PDB file of C-alpha atoms in Angstrom:
ATOM      1  CA  MET Z 199      11.179 -62.762 214.852  1.00 68.00           C
ATOM      2  CA  PHE Z 200       8.865 -59.857 214.280  1.00 75.00           C
ATOM      3  CA  GLU Z 201      10.609 -56.185 213.276  1.00 79.00           C
ATOM      4  CA  PRO Z 202       9.377 -52.777 215.264  1.00 83.00           C
ATOM      5  CA  LEU Z 203       6.664 -50.949 213.360  1.00 87.00           C
ATOM      6  CA  ASP Z 204       7.492 -47.415 213.586  1.00 91.00           C
ATOM      7  CA  PRO Z 205       5.713 -45.822 216.339  1.00 90.00           C
ATOM      8  CA  LEU Z 206       5.673 -42.568 213.790  1.00 91.00           C
ATOM      9  CA  LEU Z 207       4.123 -44.108 211.183  1.00 92.00           C
ATOM     10  CA  HIS Z 208       1.813 -47.105 212.709  1.00 90.00           C
ATOM     11  CA  SER Z 209      -0.952 -44.581 213.175  1.00 90.00           C
ATOM     12  CA  GLN Z 210      -3.998 -44.293 211.255  1.00 90.00           C
ATOM     13  CA  LEU Z 211      -3.821 -40.996 209.964  1.00 94.00           C
ATOM     14  CA  ARG Z 212      -0.276 -40.934 209.727  1.00 95.00           C
ATOM     15  CA  LEU Z 213       0.043 -44.207 207.446  1.00 94.00           C
ATOM     16  CA  ALA Z 214      -2.748 -42.597 205.314  1.00 94.00           C
ATOM     17  CA  VAL Z 215      -1.085 -39.209 205.113  1.00 95.00           C
ATOM     18  CA  MET Z 216       2.791 -40.801 204.118  1.00 96.00           C
ATOM     19  CA  SER Z 217       1.062 -44.130 201.745  1.00 94.00           C
ATOM     20  CA  LEU Z 218      -0.782 -41.491 199.684  1.00 94.00           C
ATOM     21  CA  LEU Z 219       2.268 -38.906 199.509  1.00 94.00           C
ATOM     22  CA  MET Z 220       4.443 -41.865 198.591  1.00 93.00           C
ATOM     23  CA  ASN Z 221       1.802 -42.135 195.400  1.00 88.00           C
ATOM     24  CA  VAL Z 222       2.351 -38.224 194.005  1.00 91.00           C
ATOM     25  CA  GLU Z 223       4.479 -35.781 194.034  1.00 90.00           C
ATOM     26  CA  GLU Z 224       3.036 -33.239 195.926  1.00 91.00           C
ATOM     27  CA  ALA Z 225      -0.496 -32.688 197.673  1.00 93.00           C
ATOM     28  CA  ASP Z 226      -2.213 -29.899 199.027  1.00 92.00           C
ATOM     29  CA  PHE Z 227      -3.504 -29.600 202.466  1.00 94.00           C
ATOM     30  CA  ASN Z 228      -7.217 -29.513 201.784  1.00 91.00           C
ATOM     31  CA  TYR Z 229      -6.909 -33.059 198.997  1.00 92.00           C
ATOM     32  CA  ILE Z 230      -4.892 -34.711 202.209  1.00 94.00           C
ATOM     33  CA  LYS Z 231      -7.840 -33.750 204.519  1.00 94.00           C
ATOM     34  CA  GLU Z 232     -10.516 -34.783 201.420  1.00 91.00           C
ATOM     35  CA  LYS Z 233      -9.056 -38.558 200.881  1.00 91.00           C
ATOM     36  CA  THR Z 234      -7.991 -38.996 204.666  1.00 92.00           C
ATOM     37  CA  ASN Z 235     -11.420 -38.202 205.891  1.00 91.00           C
ATOM     38  CA  ALA Z 236      -9.714 -36.268 208.966  1.00 93.00           C
ATOM     39  CA  THR Z 237     -10.299 -33.132 210.829  1.00 94.00           C
ATOM     40  CA  SER Z 238      -8.295 -30.022 209.980  1.00 93.00           C
ATOM     41  CA  GLY Z 239      -7.002 -30.409 213.751  1.00 94.00           C
ATOM     42  CA  ASN Z 240      -6.078 -33.457 213.515  1.00 94.00           C
ATOM     43  CA  LEU Z 241      -4.256 -33.487 210.060  1.00 95.00           C
ATOM     44  CA  SER Z 242      -2.908 -30.538 211.394  1.00 95.00           C
ATOM     45  CA  VAL Z 243      -1.605 -32.180 214.082  1.00 95.00           C
ATOM     46  CA  GLN Z 244      -0.499 -34.933 212.232  1.00 95.00           C
ATOM     47  CA  VAL Z 245       1.321 -33.574 209.347  1.00 96.00           C
ATOM     48  CA  ASN Z 246       3.329 -31.794 212.085  1.00 95.00           C
ATOM     49  CA  LYS Z 247       4.503 -34.810 213.801  1.00 95.00           C
ATOM     50  CA  LEU Z 248       5.517 -36.047 210.297  1.00 96.00           C
ATOM     51  CA  LYS Z 249       7.441 -32.802 209.535  1.00 96.00           C
ATOM     52  CA  ASP Z 250       8.941 -32.911 212.451  1.00 96.00           C
ATOM     53  CA  ALA Z 251      10.420 -36.106 211.985  1.00 95.00           C
ATOM     54  CA  GLY Z 252      11.659 -34.931 208.858  1.00 96.00           C
ATOM     55  CA  TYR Z 253       9.449 -37.000 206.725  1.00 96.00           C
ATOM     56  CA  ILE Z 254       7.559 -34.688 204.993  1.00 97.00           C
ATOM     57  CA  LYS Z 255       7.850 -31.287 203.787  1.00 96.00           C
ATOM     58  CA  VAL Z 256       5.250 -28.680 204.445  1.00 96.00           C
ATOM     59  CA  GLU Z 257       5.129 -25.804 201.994  1.00 94.00           C
ATOM     60  CA  LYS Z 258       2.854 -22.269 202.990  1.00 91.00           C
ATOM     61  CA  THR Z 259       2.820 -20.418 200.088  1.00 88.00           C
ATOM     62  CA  PHE Z 260      -0.465 -18.102 198.872  1.00 85.00           C
ATOM     63  CA  LYS Z 261      -2.209 -19.476 195.631  1.00 79.00           C
ATOM     64  CA  ASP Z 262      -4.636 -17.158 194.158  1.00 77.00           C
ATOM     65  CA  ASN Z 263      -4.760 -14.293 197.650  1.00 82.00           C
ATOM     66  CA  TYR Z 264      -5.576 -17.830 199.724  1.00 82.00           C
ATOM     67  CA  PRO Z 265      -3.114 -19.609 201.841  1.00 85.00           C
ATOM     68  CA  HIS Z 266      -2.243 -22.925 200.437  1.00 87.00           C
ATOM     69  CA  THR Z 267      -0.194 -25.239 202.367  1.00 92.00           C
ATOM     70  CA  SER Z 268       1.121 -28.791 200.522  1.00 93.00           C
ATOM     71  CA  CYS Z 269       3.216 -31.518 201.677  1.00 96.00           C
ATOM     72  CA  ARG Z 270       5.722 -33.630 199.885  1.00 95.00           C
ATOM     73  CA  ILE Z 271       7.392 -36.671 201.014  1.00 95.00           C
ATOM     74  CA  THR Z 272      11.252 -36.377 202.091  1.00 96.00           C
ATOM     75  CA  ASP Z 273      13.907 -39.257 200.738  1.00 95.00           C
ATOM     76  CA  GLN Z 274      14.057 -39.800 204.780  1.00 95.00           C
ATOM     77  CA  GLY Z 275      10.526 -40.589 204.741  1.00 95.00           C
ATOM     78  CA  VAL Z 276      10.856 -43.140 201.456  1.00 94.00           C
ATOM     79  CA  ASP Z 277      13.057 -44.691 203.959  1.00 93.00           C
ATOM     80  CA  ALA Z 278      10.998 -45.215 206.785  1.00 95.00           C
ATOM     81  CA  PHE Z 279       7.762 -46.170 204.782  1.00 94.00           C
ATOM     82  CA  GLU Z 280      10.220 -49.125 203.382  1.00 93.00           C
ATOM     83  CA  LYS Z 281      11.598 -49.777 206.524  1.00 92.00           C
ATOM     84  CA  TYR Z 282       7.827 -49.968 207.804  1.00 93.00           C
ATOM     85  CA  LEU Z 283       6.208 -52.042 205.428  1.00 91.00           C
ATOM     86  CA  ASN Z 284       9.016 -54.315 205.424  1.00 89.00           C
ATOM     87  CA  ALA Z 285       8.569 -54.873 209.069  1.00 90.00           C
ATOM     88  CA  LEU Z 286       4.780 -55.487 207.884  1.00 88.00           C
ATOM     89  CA  ARG Z 287       5.796 -58.425 206.040  1.00 86.00           C
ATOM     90  CA  SER Z 288       7.184 -59.611 209.320  1.00 85.00           C
ATOM     91  CA  TYR Z 289       4.268 -60.045 210.545  1.00 84.00           C
ATOM     92  CA  ILE Z 290       2.229 -61.747 207.854  1.00 81.00           C
ATOM     93  CA  LYS Z 291       5.538 -64.378 206.566  1.00 68.00           C
ATOM     94  CA  PRO Z 292       5.781 -67.216 208.290  1.00 63.00           C
ATOM     95  CA  THR Z 293       9.008 -67.562 210.471  1.00 55.00           C
ATOM     96  CA  ASP Z 294      11.447 -69.672 209.360  1.00 53.00           C
TER      97      ASP Z 294
ATOM     98  CA  MET G 204     -10.034 -39.749 217.254  1.00 43.00           C
ATOM     99  CA  GLU G 205      -6.478 -40.733 216.154  1.00 61.00           C
ATOM    100  CA  LYS G 206      -6.124 -44.544 215.778  1.00 65.00           C
ATOM    101  CA  GLU G 207      -2.541 -45.471 217.140  1.00 68.00           C
ATOM    102  CA  ASN G 208      -2.788 -49.327 217.530  1.00 72.00           C
ATOM    103  CA  LEU G 209      -3.549 -50.847 214.408  1.00 81.00           C
ATOM    104  CA  ASN G 210      -3.080 -54.468 213.275  1.00 85.00           C
ATOM    105  CA  VAL G 211      -1.438 -56.025 209.799  1.00 84.00           C
ATOM    106  CA  GLU G 212      -4.518 -55.451 208.108  1.00 86.00           C
ATOM    107  CA  GLU G 213      -5.867 -52.423 209.286  1.00 88.00           C
ATOM    108  CA  SER G 214      -2.668 -50.978 208.152  1.00 90.00           C
ATOM    109  CA  LEU G 215      -2.761 -52.940 204.695  1.00 90.00           C
ATOM    110  CA  ASN G 216      -6.297 -51.659 204.045  1.00 89.00           C
ATOM    111  CA  ILE G 217      -5.334 -47.769 205.092  1.00 90.00           C
ATOM    112  CA  ILE G 218      -2.425 -47.936 202.166  1.00 90.00           C
ATOM    113  CA  SER G 219      -4.079 -49.699 199.543  1.00 86.00           C
ATOM    114  CA  GLU G 220      -7.204 -47.272 200.306  1.00 85.00           C
ATOM    115  CA  MET G 221      -4.629 -44.349 199.863  1.00 86.00           C
ATOM    116  CA  ILE G 222      -3.184 -45.672 196.707  1.00 82.00           C
ATOM    117  CA  SER G 223      -6.609 -46.517 194.864  1.00 77.00           C
ATOM    118  CA  ASN G 224      -7.530 -42.885 196.072  1.00 75.00           C
ATOM    119  CA  THR G 225      -5.071 -41.010 194.112  1.00 76.00           C
ATOM    120  CA  LYS G 226      -5.016 -42.306 190.949  1.00 72.00           C
ATOM    121  CA  TYR G 227      -4.784 -40.539 187.950  1.00 72.00           C
ATOM    122  CA  ASN G 228      -8.280 -39.986 185.961  1.00 75.00           C
ATOM    123  CA  ILE G 229      -7.401 -38.944 182.167  1.00 76.00           C
ATOM    124  CA  SER G 230     -11.037 -38.562 181.640  1.00 80.00           C
ATOM    125  CA  GLU G 231     -10.865 -35.030 182.643  1.00 82.00           C
ATOM    126  CA  ASP G 232      -9.112 -34.074 179.845  1.00 88.00           C
ATOM    127  CA  LYS G 233     -11.286 -35.911 177.522  1.00 90.00           C
ATOM    128  CA  PHE G 234     -12.159 -32.475 175.976  1.00 92.00           C
ATOM    129  CA  ILE G 235      -8.480 -31.206 174.864  1.00 93.00           C
ATOM    130  CA  TYR G 236      -8.047 -35.057 173.087  1.00 94.00           C
ATOM    131  CA  LEU G 237     -11.494 -34.165 171.044  1.00 95.00           C
ATOM    132  CA  MET G 238     -10.627 -30.320 170.642  1.00 96.00           C
ATOM    133  CA  TRP G 239      -7.375 -31.615 168.911  1.00 96.00           C
ATOM    134  CA  GLY G 240      -8.751 -34.508 167.312  1.00 97.00           C
ATOM    135  CA  TYR G 241     -11.970 -32.241 165.327  1.00 97.00           C
ATOM    136  CA  ALA G 242      -9.717 -29.500 164.830  1.00 97.00           C
ATOM    137  CA  VAL G 243      -6.867 -30.803 162.791  1.00 97.00           C
ATOM    138  CA  ALA G 244      -9.363 -33.510 160.828  1.00 97.00           C
ATOM    139  CA  VAL G 245     -11.807 -30.422 160.163  1.00 97.00           C
ATOM    140  CA  SER G 246      -8.934 -28.190 158.964  1.00 97.00           C
ATOM    141  CA  SER G 247      -7.259 -30.898 156.777  1.00 96.00           C
ATOM    142  CA  MET G 248     -10.626 -31.596 155.091  1.00 96.00           C
ATOM    143  CA  ALA G 249     -11.455 -28.173 154.874  1.00 96.00           C
ATOM    144  CA  HIS G 250      -7.734 -27.615 153.469  1.00 95.00           C
ATOM    145  CA  TYR G 251      -8.199 -30.383 150.967  1.00 94.00           C
ATOM    146  CA  VAL G 252     -12.292 -28.720 150.024  1.00 94.00           C
ATOM    147  CA  LEU G 253     -11.331 -25.144 149.462  1.00 95.00           C
ATOM    148  CA  GLN G 254      -7.753 -25.854 147.557  1.00 93.00           C
ATOM    149  CA  TYR G 255      -8.967 -28.685 145.422  1.00 91.00           C
ATOM    150  CA  GLN G 256     -12.052 -28.242 144.608  1.00 91.00           C
ATOM    151  CA  PHE G 257     -12.626 -24.585 144.970  1.00 92.00           C
ATOM    152  CA  GLY G 258      -9.257 -23.842 143.866  1.00 90.00           C
ATOM    153  CA  ILE G 259      -8.544 -20.751 146.343  1.00 91.00           C
ATOM    154  CA  GLU G 260      -4.596 -20.619 146.942  1.00 87.00           C
ATOM    155  CA  MET G 261      -4.809 -19.491 149.778  1.00 90.00           C
ATOM    156  CA  ALA G 262      -6.708 -22.955 151.675  1.00 91.00           C
ATOM    157  CA  TRP G 263      -3.924 -23.118 153.793  1.00 90.00           C
ATOM    158  CA  LEU G 264      -4.723 -20.360 156.353  1.00 94.00           C
ATOM    159  CA  VAL G 265      -7.676 -22.748 157.347  1.00 95.00           C
ATOM    160  CA  TRP G 266      -4.680 -23.502 159.877  1.00 94.00           C
ATOM    161  CA  LEU G 267      -4.947 -20.809 161.694  1.00 95.00           C
ATOM    162  CA  THR G 268      -7.520 -23.096 163.786  1.00 95.00           C
ATOM    163  CA  MET G 269      -4.292 -24.476 165.184  1.00 95.00           C
ATOM    164  CA  PRO G 270      -2.827 -21.478 166.868  1.00 95.00           C
ATOM    165  CA  ILE G 271      -6.736 -20.677 168.521  1.00 96.00           C
ATOM    166  CA  ALA G 272      -6.778 -24.432 169.511  1.00 96.00           C
ATOM    167  CA  GLY G 273      -3.555 -23.559 171.382  1.00 95.00           C
ATOM    168  CA  VAL G 274      -3.913 -20.882 173.056  1.00 96.00           C
ATOM    169  CA  VAL G 275      -7.281 -23.042 174.346  1.00 96.00           C
ATOM    170  CA  ASN G 276      -5.201 -25.250 175.102  1.00 95.00           C
ATOM    171  CA  ALA G 277      -2.924 -23.113 177.285  1.00 95.00           C
ATOM    172  CA  VAL G 278      -6.082 -21.695 178.787  1.00 95.00           C
ATOM    173  CA  TYR G 279      -7.537 -24.801 179.831  1.00 94.00           C
ATOM    174  CA  PHE G 280      -4.121 -26.402 181.249  1.00 92.00           C
ATOM    175  CA  GLY G 281      -3.188 -22.772 183.161  1.00 91.00           C
ATOM    176  CA  ARG G 282      -6.743 -23.446 184.820  1.00 90.00           C
ATOM    177  CA  LYS G 283      -6.516 -27.162 186.084  1.00 87.00           C
ATOM    178  CA  LYS G 284      -2.841 -26.437 186.879  1.00 84.00           C
ATOM    179  CA  ARG G 285      -3.981 -23.353 189.612  1.00 83.00           C
ATOM    180  CA  LYS G 286      -6.769 -25.312 190.637  1.00 82.00           C
ATOM    181  CA  ALA G 287      -5.258 -28.838 190.932  1.00 82.00           C
ATOM    182  CA  ARG G 288      -4.135 -29.750 194.126  1.00 83.00           C
ATOM    183  CA  VAL G 289      -2.195 -32.846 193.330  1.00 85.00           C
ATOM    184  CA  PHE G 290       0.950 -33.536 191.016  1.00 86.00           C
ATOM    185  CA  SER G 291       1.205 -37.247 190.678  1.00 86.00           C
ATOM    186  CA  PHE G 292       4.378 -38.927 188.934  1.00 87.00           C
ATOM    187  CA  THR G 293       1.770 -39.696 186.069  1.00 88.00           C
ATOM    188  CA  ASP G 294       0.682 -35.870 185.457  1.00 88.00           C
ATOM    189  CA  ARG G 295       4.485 -35.466 184.814  1.00 90.00           C
ATOM    190  CA  ALA G 296       5.469 -38.580 182.552  1.00 93.00           C
ATOM    191  CA  ILE G 297       2.475 -36.869 180.471  1.00 93.00           C
ATOM    192  CA  ALA G 298       3.254 -33.690 180.782  1.00 92.00           C
ATOM    193  CA  SER G 299       6.526 -34.794 179.886  1.00 95.00           C
ATOM    194  CA  VAL G 300       5.629 -36.605 177.298  1.00 96.00           C
ATOM    195  CA  TRP G 301       3.259 -33.577 175.396  1.00 95.00           C
ATOM    196  CA  LYS G 302       6.219 -31.347 176.000  1.00 95.00           C
ATOM    197  CA  ALA G 303       8.789 -33.305 174.020  1.00 97.00           C
ATOM    198  CA  PHE G 304       5.607 -33.552 171.531  1.00 96.00           C
ATOM    199  CA  ILE G 305       5.216 -30.135 170.913  1.00 95.00           C
ATOM    200  CA  ALA G 306       9.114 -29.534 171.075  1.00 97.00           C
ATOM    201  CA  ALA G 307       9.731 -31.722 168.271  1.00 96.00           C
ATOM    202  CA  LEU G 308       6.246 -30.642 166.536  1.00 94.00           C
ATOM    203  CA  PHE G 309       7.851 -26.944 165.945  1.00 93.00           C
ATOM    204  CA  VAL G 310      11.331 -28.176 165.157  1.00 95.00           C
ATOM    205  CA  PHE G 311       9.840 -29.459 162.226  1.00 93.00           C
ATOM    206  CA  LEU G 312       7.046 -26.738 161.580  1.00 90.00           C
ATOM    207  CA  PHE G 313      10.531 -24.482 161.228  1.00 92.00           C
ATOM    208  CA  ALA G 314      12.035 -26.764 159.134  1.00 91.00           C
ATOM    209  CA  SER G 315       9.179 -26.954 156.631  1.00 88.00           C
ATOM    210  CA  PRO G 316      11.338 -25.007 154.383  1.00 89.00           C
ATOM    211  CA  ALA G 317      13.515 -27.414 153.840  1.00 89.00           C
ATOM    212  CA  LEU G 318      11.899 -30.608 154.158  1.00 85.00           C
ATOM    213  CA  GLY G 319       8.428 -29.379 152.046  1.00 83.00           C
ATOM    214  CA  TRP G 320       4.967 -30.099 152.886  1.00 79.00           C
ATOM    215  CA  ASN G 321       5.162 -33.342 151.839  1.00 81.00           C
ATOM    216  CA  GLY G 322       7.378 -34.696 154.148  1.00 87.00           C
ATOM    217  CA  ILE G 323       5.881 -32.773 157.131  1.00 91.00           C
ATOM    218  CA  TYR G 324       2.748 -33.998 157.141  1.00 93.00           C
ATOM    219  CA  PRO G 325       3.513 -38.043 157.224  1.00 95.00           C
ATOM    220  CA  VAL G 326       6.519 -36.715 160.532  1.00 95.00           C
ATOM    221  CA  LEU G 327       3.733 -35.234 161.838  1.00 94.00           C
ATOM    222  CA  MET G 328       1.283 -38.788 161.702  1.00 96.00           C
ATOM    223  CA  VAL G 329       3.713 -40.172 163.238  1.00 97.00           C
ATOM    224  CA  LEU G 330       4.515 -37.014 166.552  1.00 96.00           C
ATOM    225  CA  TYR G 331       0.949 -37.588 166.979  1.00 96.00           C
ATOM    226  CA  GLY G 332       1.258 -41.208 167.438  1.00 97.00           C
ATOM    227  CA  ILE G 333       4.339 -40.899 169.536  1.00 97.00           C
ATOM    228  CA  GLY G 334       2.015 -38.471 171.591  1.00 97.00           C
ATOM    229  CA  THR G 335      -0.818 -40.461 172.252  1.00 97.00           C
ATOM    230  CA  ALA G 336       0.851 -44.222 172.334  1.00 97.00           C
ATOM    231  CA  SER G 337       3.394 -43.053 174.905  1.00 97.00           C
ATOM    232  CA  THR G 338       0.097 -41.686 177.112  1.00 95.00           C
ATOM    233  CA  GLY G 339      -1.783 -44.351 176.455  1.00 94.00           C
ATOM    234  CA  GLY G 340       0.990 -46.589 177.894  1.00 94.00           C
ATOM    235  CA  ILE G 341       1.527 -44.466 180.719  1.00 92.00           C
ATOM    236  CA  ILE G 342      -2.378 -44.945 181.457  1.00 88.00           C
ATOM    237  CA  LYS G 343      -2.964 -47.941 180.573  1.00 88.00           C
ATOM    238  CA  TYR G 344      -5.790 -47.050 178.509  1.00 91.00           C
ATOM    239  CA  LYS G 345      -5.671 -49.496 175.365  1.00 94.00           C
ATOM    240  CA  ALA G 346      -7.980 -47.406 173.177  1.00 95.00           C
ATOM    241  CA  LEU G 347      -5.054 -44.400 172.933  1.00 95.00           C
ATOM    242  CA  THR G 348      -2.506 -47.032 172.083  1.00 97.00           C
ATOM    243  CA  VAL G 349      -3.931 -48.666 169.210  1.00 97.00           C
ATOM    244  CA  GLY G 350      -4.451 -45.464 168.069  1.00 97.00           C
ATOM    245  CA  GLY G 351      -0.762 -44.028 168.384  1.00 97.00           C
ATOM    246  CA  TYR G 352       0.663 -46.713 166.638  1.00 98.00           C
ATOM    247  CA  LEU G 353      -2.282 -46.501 163.803  1.00 98.00           C
ATOM    248  CA  SER G 354      -1.608 -43.356 163.518  1.00 98.00           C
ATOM    249  CA  MET G 355       1.823 -44.101 162.956  1.00 98.00           C
ATOM    250  CA  VAL G 356       1.338 -46.552 160.105  1.00 98.00           C
ATOM    251  CA  VAL G 357      -0.894 -44.038 158.332  1.00 97.00           C
ATOM    252  CA  GLY G 358       1.704 -41.670 158.399  1.00 97.00           C
ATOM    253  CA  PHE G 359       4.334 -44.140 157.122  1.00 97.00           C
ATOM    254  CA  ALA G 360       2.049 -44.877 154.229  1.00 96.00           C
ATOM    255  CA  ALA G 361       1.579 -40.916 153.615  1.00 96.00           C
ATOM    256  CA  PHE G 362       5.143 -40.864 152.850  1.00 94.00           C
ATOM    257  CA  TYR G 363       4.041 -42.841 149.368  1.00 95.00           C
ATOM    258  CA  PHE G 364       1.043 -40.249 148.337  1.00 94.00           C
ATOM    259  CA  GLY G 365       0.859 -36.496 147.575  1.00 92.00           C
ATOM    260  CA  PHE G 366      -0.601 -33.637 149.473  1.00 91.00           C
ATOM    261  CA  GLU G 367      -3.758 -34.007 148.353  1.00 91.00           C
ATOM    262  CA  THR G 368      -4.236 -37.839 149.898  1.00 94.00           C
ATOM    263  CA  GLN G 369      -1.918 -36.933 152.962  1.00 95.00           C
ATOM    264  CA  LEU G 370      -4.952 -34.058 153.588  1.00 94.00           C
ATOM    265  CA  PHE G 371      -7.256 -37.027 154.153  1.00 94.00           C
ATOM    266  CA  LEU G 372      -4.569 -39.359 155.871  1.00 96.00           C
ATOM    267  CA  LEU G 373      -3.568 -36.616 158.367  1.00 96.00           C
ATOM    268  CA  SER G 374      -7.871 -36.207 158.555  1.00 96.00           C
ATOM    269  CA  LEU G 375      -7.485 -40.365 159.291  1.00 97.00           C
ATOM    270  CA  SER G 376      -4.415 -40.623 161.608  1.00 97.00           C
ATOM    271  CA  VAL G 377      -6.079 -37.834 164.096  1.00 97.00           C
ATOM    272  CA  THR G 378      -9.155 -39.879 164.040  1.00 97.00           C
ATOM    273  CA  VAL G 379      -7.838 -43.069 164.978  1.00 97.00           C
ATOM    274  CA  SER G 380      -5.343 -41.297 167.436  1.00 96.00           C
ATOM    275  CA  PHE G 381      -7.505 -38.282 169.009  1.00 96.00           C
ATOM    276  CA  ILE G 382     -11.290 -38.872 167.967  1.00 97.00           C
ATOM    277  CA  ILE G 383     -11.923 -42.580 168.866  1.00 97.00           C
ATOM    278  CA  PRO G 384      -9.843 -42.479 172.341  1.00 95.00           C
ATOM    279  CA  GLY G 385     -11.616 -39.857 173.181  1.00 94.00           C
ATOM    280  CA  HIS G 386     -15.141 -40.565 172.729  1.00 94.00           C
ATOM    281  CA  LEU G 387     -14.490 -43.507 174.250  1.00 92.00           C
ATOM    282  CA  LEU G 388     -12.826 -42.537 177.134  1.00 86.00           C
ATOM    283  CA  PRO G 389     -14.980 -43.926 179.957  1.00 76.00           C
ATOM    284  CA  LYS G 390     -16.159 -41.474 182.406  1.00 65.00           C
ATOM    285  CA  LYS G 391     -13.312 -42.440 184.845  1.00 57.00           C
ATOM    286  CA  VAL G 392      -9.479 -44.770 183.888  1.00 51.00           C
ATOM    287  CA  ASN G 393      -7.050 -44.651 186.601  1.00 53.00           C
ATOM    288  CA  VAL G 394      -4.266 -45.535 186.843  1.00 50.00           C
TER     289      VAL G 394
END
């Protein structure tokens, strides 16, 4: 049986953001933008969707007098990502 | 544009690409390994020459290079932290190892009146070994791991020699654990 894929993660940029944040403790907005080759506008929209779902935590502070946005994955986000990976597996593995 | 209909292969490609994008690069810190390695190696040799060749009692003052290197180290990592745009689990693991190393180093330095310098230097060599072998293990950089264990072997041998020889052995210990791995660092060692 094919398991349903979480629509929030099954999208190019949101999946890239989540994969990146799975691998680090914290990353700033510009770093994510650079690594995903996204535009600020699009990334901002997708980051907000992930934040609203509780998958990531976004922190806005000031660093050297400049606004600084950093993101980190939440426990709920880690669970969702793991579920997504397991669901992906069901598409690869031959069914019994 | 945001692509919403991915196939399985596309999903897996995105995940693996992002994982390889966030790998740790120790080569950024090449300068630190070389600075500490050369500072300790040159200071211990200078200590030996000044004290045993020229008979200068205050030769130990060469170790004032350590607090100077400490300040350079603090400035370097302070800047790096301010500029850092990402903090990984590897960063945390390595930082934890070296924080514990510094704490242990101070414990032994403060205990030096009780242990005597003869007893301290071999311990320091073992400590260098712990720091570099653990870091090498975390980032899978063999030269650092092997150098760390060799430093422990040198430290073990140092327990059986007098202070004069220990100064040479200290220099050897940091050469294998810091200087050689530092020079061997390729442009990128990723984990």
